[in-house]
Coordinates of C-alpha atoms in Angstrom, one line a residue:
M12 CA -17.3 -6.0 -30.0
K13 CA -14.8 -3.4 -29.6
R14 CA -11.2 -4.2 -28.2
R15 CA -11.3 -2.5 -25.2
S16 CA -15.2 -4.0 -23.9
F17 CA -13.7 -7.3 -25.3
I18 CA -10.5 -6.9 -22.6
K19 CA -12.3 -5.8 -19.8
K20 CA -14.6 -8.7 -20.1
S21 CA -12.0 -11.5 -20.5
A22 CA -10.2 -10.2 -17.4
A23 CA -13.2 -10.3 -15.4
A24 CA -14.1 -13.6 -16.6
S25 CA -10.4 -14.6 -15.5
T26 CA -11.1 -13.4 -12.1
L27 CA -14.6 -14.9 -12.1
V28 CA -13.0 -18.1 -12.7
G29 CA -10.5 -18.3 -9.8
L30 CA -12.9 -16.5 -7.3
G31 CA -15.9 -18.2 -7.7
S32 CA -19.0 -16.5 -6.0
Q33 CA -17.0 -14.5 -4.3
G34 CA -15.4 -13.0 -7.5
I35 CA -19.1 -12.4 -8.5
T36 CA -20.2 -10.2 -5.7
A37 CA -16.9 -8.6 -5.9
L38 CA -17.1 -7.7 -9.5
T39 CA -20.9 -6.7 -9.4
K40 CA -20.2 -4.4 -6.5
S41 CA -17.5 -3.0 -8.2
K42 CA -19.7 -2.4 -11.8
N43 CA -22.3 -0.2 -9.1
D44 CA -19.5 1.6 -7.8
L45 CA -17.5 2.4 -11.3
N46 CA -21.0 3.6 -13.2
S47 CA -19.5 7.0 -13.8
G48 CA -16.0 8.7 -13.7
Y49 CA -15.5 11.5 -10.5
N50 CA -14.4 14.7 -11.2
F51 CA -11.3 14.9 -9.4
K52 CA -10.1 18.2 -8.8
L53 CA -6.5 17.3 -9.1
K54 CA -4.6 15.7 -11.9
F55 CA -4.0 12.6 -10.4
A56 CA -1.6 9.7 -12.4
P57 CA -2.3 6.2 -12.0
H58 CA 0.5 3.6 -13.4
L59 CA 0.2 0.6 -15.6
G60 CA -0.7 -2.7 -13.4
M61 CA -2.6 -0.6 -11.1
F62 CA -6.1 -1.8 -12.4
T63 CA -5.6 -5.1 -14.5
H64 CA -8.4 -6.8 -12.9
H65 CA -10.7 -4.3 -14.4
A66 CA -9.0 -3.4 -17.6
G67 CA -6.8 -6.2 -18.5
K68 CA -3.1 -6.1 -19.4
D69 CA -2.9 -4.1 -22.7
P70 CA -1.4 -0.8 -21.8
V71 CA -4.0 1.2 -23.6
D72 CA -6.9 -0.4 -22.2
Q73 CA -5.8 0.6 -19.1
L74 CA -5.4 4.0 -19.9
H75 CA -8.6 4.4 -21.1
F76 CA -10.2 2.5 -17.8
M77 CA -8.0 5.0 -16.0
A78 CA -10.0 7.6 -17.9
D79 CA -13.4 6.3 -17.6
Q80 CA -12.7 6.6 -13.8
G81 CA -12.0 10.5 -13.9
F82 CA -8.2 10.3 -13.7
T83 CA -6.8 12.9 -16.1
A84 CA -3.0 12.1 -16.0
F85 CA -0.8 9.2 -16.6
E86 CA 3.1 8.1 -15.3
D87 CA 5.3 5.3 -16.1
N88 CA 8.8 5.2 -14.9
G89 CA 9.3 2.8 -17.3
M90 CA 7.8 4.0 -20.3
K91 CA 11.5 4.9 -22.3
K92 CA 11.9 1.1 -22.2
R93 CA 8.8 0.5 -24.2
T94 CA 8.5 -0.1 -28.0
I95 CA 8.0 3.0 -30.0
D96 CA 4.9 1.2 -31.6
T97 CA 3.6 1.1 -28.0
Q98 CA 5.0 4.4 -27.0
K99 CA 3.0 5.8 -29.9
A100 CA -0.1 3.8 -29.3
M101 CA -0.5 5.2 -25.8
A102 CA 0.2 8.8 -26.3
K103 CA -2.7 8.2 -28.9
A104 CA -4.9 7.3 -26.4
M105 CA -4.0 9.6 -23.7
T106 CA -4.8 12.5 -26.3
D107 CA -7.8 11.0 -27.6
R108 CA -8.7 10.9 -23.5
G109 CA -7.6 14.4 -22.4
M110 CA -4.9 12.7 -20.4
T111 CA -1.5 14.7 -19.0
M112 CA 1.4 12.4 -19.8
G113 CA 3.5 12.4 -16.2
V114 CA 7.1 11.7 -15.4
F115 CA 9.3 8.8 -16.7
V116 CA 12.7 8.1 -15.8
A117 CA 15.2 9.7 -17.8
H118 CA 18.1 7.6 -17.6
K119 CA 20.0 4.8 -16.4
I120 CA 20.2 4.9 -12.5
D121 CA 23.0 3.2 -10.7
W122 CA 21.8 1.9 -7.3
K123 CA 25.6 0.6 -6.2
T124 CA 28.3 3.3 -7.1
P125 CA 28.6 7.0 -7.1
T126 CA 27.9 8.7 -10.6
L127 CA 26.9 12.3 -10.9
T128 CA 28.4 13.0 -7.2
S129 CA 32.0 11.7 -8.4
G130 CA 33.0 14.3 -11.0
N131 CA 33.7 11.8 -13.5
A132 CA 33.6 12.9 -17.1
A133 CA 32.8 9.6 -18.6
K134 CA 29.9 9.2 -16.3
R135 CA 28.6 12.8 -16.7
E136 CA 28.8 12.3 -20.6
K137 CA 26.7 8.9 -20.5
F138 CA 24.2 10.6 -18.3
L139 CA 24.3 13.6 -20.7
D140 CA 23.3 11.2 -23.8
E141 CA 20.5 9.7 -22.1
I142 CA 18.9 12.9 -21.3
K143 CA 19.4 13.4 -25.3
E144 CA 17.7 9.9 -25.7
S145 CA 14.8 10.9 -23.5
I146 CA 13.8 13.9 -25.4
E147 CA 12.7 11.6 -28.3
V148 CA 10.6 9.9 -26.1
A149 CA 9.0 12.8 -24.4
L150 CA 8.2 14.6 -27.7
R151 CA 6.7 11.4 -28.9
L152 CA 4.5 11.4 -25.7
N153 CA 3.9 14.9 -25.6
A154 CA 5.3 14.9 -21.7
K155 CA 6.7 17.8 -19.9
W156 CA 9.0 15.9 -17.2
M157 CA 11.3 13.2 -16.9
T158 CA 12.6 12.1 -13.2
V159 CA 16.3 12.1 -12.2
V160 CA 17.8 10.4 -9.6
L161 CA 21.4 11.8 -8.7
G162 CA 22.8 8.8 -7.4
F163 CA 25.1 7.5 -4.6
I164 CA 27.2 9.3 -2.1
D165 CA 31.1 9.4 -2.8
M166 CA 32.1 8.9 0.7
K167 CA 35.9 9.6 -0.8
Q168 CA 35.3 13.3 -1.4
D169 CA 33.7 16.2 0.7
F170 CA 29.8 16.7 0.4
N171 CA 30.5 20.3 -0.8
Y172 CA 32.5 18.8 -3.8
Q173 CA 29.8 16.4 -4.8
T174 CA 27.1 19.1 -4.6
E175 CA 29.2 20.9 -7.1
H176 CA 30.1 18.0 -9.4
V177 CA 26.1 17.4 -9.3
I178 CA 25.0 21.5 -10.2
E179 CA 27.4 21.4 -13.1
A180 CA 26.0 18.4 -14.6
L181 CA 22.6 19.2 -13.8
K182 CA 23.7 22.7 -15.8
Q183 CA 25.0 20.9 -18.9
A184 CA 21.7 18.5 -18.9
S185 CA 19.2 22.2 -18.8
A186 CA 21.1 23.6 -21.1
I187 CA 20.1 20.4 -23.3
L188 CA 16.3 20.4 -22.3
E189 CA 15.6 23.9 -22.3
P190 CA 15.2 24.3 -26.1
H191 CA 12.6 22.0 -25.9
K192 CA 10.9 23.0 -22.9
L193 CA 11.0 19.8 -20.9
T194 CA 11.8 19.5 -17.5
M195 CA 13.8 17.0 -15.4
V196 CA 12.4 16.4 -12.0
L197 CA 15.3 15.7 -9.1
E198 CA 14.1 13.3 -6.5
P199 CA 14.9 13.0 -2.9
L200 CA 14.9 9.6 -1.5
N201 CA 14.3 8.6 1.7
F202 CA 17.3 6.8 3.8
Y203 CA 14.7 4.2 4.8
N204 CA 14.3 2.5 1.3
H205 CA 17.1 4.1 -0.3
P206 CA 20.1 4.5 2.2
G207 CA 23.6 5.9 0.8
L208 CA 22.0 8.1 -1.6
F209 CA 23.0 11.7 -2.2
L210 CA 19.7 13.5 -2.3
S211 CA 17.2 12.8 0.1
K212 CA 15.9 15.9 1.7
S213 CA 13.7 18.8 0.1
P214 CA 15.7 21.9 1.3
Q215 CA 19.0 20.0 -0.7
A216 CA 17.0 19.7 -3.7
Y217 CA 15.7 23.4 -3.3
Q218 CA 19.6 24.5 -3.1
I219 CA 20.7 22.6 -5.9
C220 CA 17.7 23.9 -8.2
K221 CA 18.4 27.3 -7.5
A222 CA 21.9 26.9 -8.1
V223 CA 21.3 25.1 -11.5
N224 CA 18.6 28.3 -12.2
S225 CA 16.9 26.8 -15.1
P226 CA 13.1 26.2 -15.9
S227 CA 14.4 22.3 -17.0
C228 CA 15.6 21.8 -13.3
K229 CA 12.9 21.2 -10.7
I230 CA 11.9 19.2 -7.7
L231 CA 10.0 16.1 -7.6
F232 CA 8.0 16.4 -4.4
D233 CA 7.3 12.5 -3.4
I234 CA 5.0 13.0 -0.2
Y235 CA 5.8 9.4 0.7
H236 CA 9.7 9.8 0.9
Q237 CA 9.6 13.2 2.6
Q238 CA 7.2 11.8 5.3
I239 CA 10.2 9.4 6.2
Q240 CA 13.0 11.6 5.3
E241 CA 12.0 15.1 7.2
G242 CA 8.1 15.3 8.1
N243 CA 7.1 18.8 8.2
L244 CA 5.3 18.3 5.0
L245 CA 3.0 21.6 4.4
P246 CA 6.0 24.1 5.6
N247 CA 8.6 22.4 3.2
I248 CA 6.3 22.2 0.6
N249 CA 5.6 26.1 0.9
T250 CA 9.1 27.1 1.4
C251 CA 10.1 24.5 -1.8
W252 CA 6.9 25.9 -3.9
D253 CA 8.5 27.9 -7.1
E254 CA 10.9 24.7 -7.3
I255 CA 8.6 22.3 -7.2
A256 CA 7.2 20.7 -10.9
Y257 CA 5.9 17.6 -9.7
F258 CA 4.1 15.5 -6.7
Q259 CA 4.2 11.7 -6.1
I260 CA 2.2 10.0 -3.5
G261 CA 2.4 6.9 -1.1
D262 CA 1.1 6.6 2.2
N263 CA 3.1 5.8 5.3
P264 CA 4.1 3.0 6.4
G265 CA 3.6 0.3 3.5
R266 CA 3.6 3.0 0.5
H267 CA 0.2 2.6 -0.3
E268 CA -2.8 4.8 -1.3
P269 CA -4.0 7.8 0.5
T270 CA -6.2 7.0 3.7
T271 CA -4.3 3.8 4.5
G272 CA -1.4 5.2 6.6
E273 CA -0.4 8.2 8.8
I274 CA -0.4 11.1 6.4
N275 CA -3.4 13.5 6.3
Y276 CA -3.6 13.0 2.7
K277 CA -7.1 15.4 2.2
N278 CA -5.4 18.1 3.9
I279 CA -2.1 17.9 1.8
F280 CA -4.6 17.7 -1.5
K281 CA -6.4 20.5 -0.7
H282 CA -3.6 22.6 0.5
I283 CA -1.9 21.9 -3.0
Y284 CA -5.3 23.0 -4.4
A285 CA -5.7 26.0 -3.0
K286 CA -1.8 27.2 -4.1
G287 CA -3.1 26.5 -7.6
Y288 CA -1.3 23.8 -8.7
Q289 CA -1.8 22.7 -11.9
G290 CA 0.2 19.7 -12.7
V291 CA 0.2 16.3 -12.0
L292 CA 0.4 14.0 -8.8
G293 CA 1.7 10.5 -9.4
M294 CA 0.0 7.5 -7.7
E295 CA 3.4 5.6 -7.3
H296 CA 2.3 3.4 -4.6
K297 CA 1.1 -0.6 -4.5
N298 CA -2.4 -1.7 -3.9
S299 CA -3.1 -1.9 -0.3
I300 CA -5.4 -4.5 -1.0
E301 CA -5.1 -7.6 -4.1
G302 CA -7.6 -7.9 -6.7
I303 CA -11.0 -6.1 -7.8
N304 CA -11.7 -5.0 -4.4
G305 CA -8.3 -3.3 -3.9
E306 CA -8.4 -1.6 -7.1
L307 CA -11.9 -0.5 -6.0
A308 CA -10.3 0.7 -3.0
V309 CA -7.8 2.6 -4.9
I310 CA -10.1 4.3 -6.4
N311 CA -12.1 5.4 -3.5
A312 CA -9.3 6.3 -1.4
Y313 CA -8.9 9.2 -3.9
K314 CA -12.6 10.2 -4.2
E315 CA -12.2 10.3 -0.5
A316 CA -9.2 12.1 0.1
S317 CA -10.3 14.6 -2.9
N318 CA -13.6 15.6 -0.8
F319 CA -12.7 18.8 0.6

């Protein structure tokens, strides 16, 4: 028996033991609804853990399950922390299945104290060293994008000085990435989940990227964060368009899959598709329902939101 099939059957069996007849009903329905992969119009990228009830815990088996459902991309914030052997195995699986590697986090994020905003030379050098380390990971995985979070506001400095400190650090990082044709994507984060962070709005990210003026420094437009922070999603996407290199997805409230909240994802996906977007859209959200039914709900939500 192939390892992939064994893992799937083992995972299903474990689930059935815990759920009894309800588990049998859920699994039967799931199998009936997952007979063939869906032809998604956009490169939606699930993450590890999203489909463990169907695919098991092995990362490679999870990738194969994603591909079987029609997903053509994958993202993993924690990829840099995985072993080299695991990275290589995942890279091979993605190559074999024609999947595009999305973002991973390029550096250690300090969620408590100012870093790049401070202008501190030692903190900047640490950041640049981590960018250099991330190049090896990106090349190993055939990745093009890596996430950068600019850190906390420095309450002891004028905001404009902080902006200049950030721009200078990003210019130096871009010079490191450009020869490898890699791109760091700056992620604005909302005030509700991440109070006190320096980068929170898409116009601010747009201004910084224009100042850095490099193909290696672009915007990660997280639709969930920007719905909370500023709304006005489609006009802001249009205005920032030439600096956006990556999208992430999550409905609000709750940060779950599309169709569970207030964001009209069908219109957003239709708009992005019509503009000719060829990049990845990371599914950076939780499942709204636990278990097999929750995993099936995620897949069906993306089918529904892609039906335009």
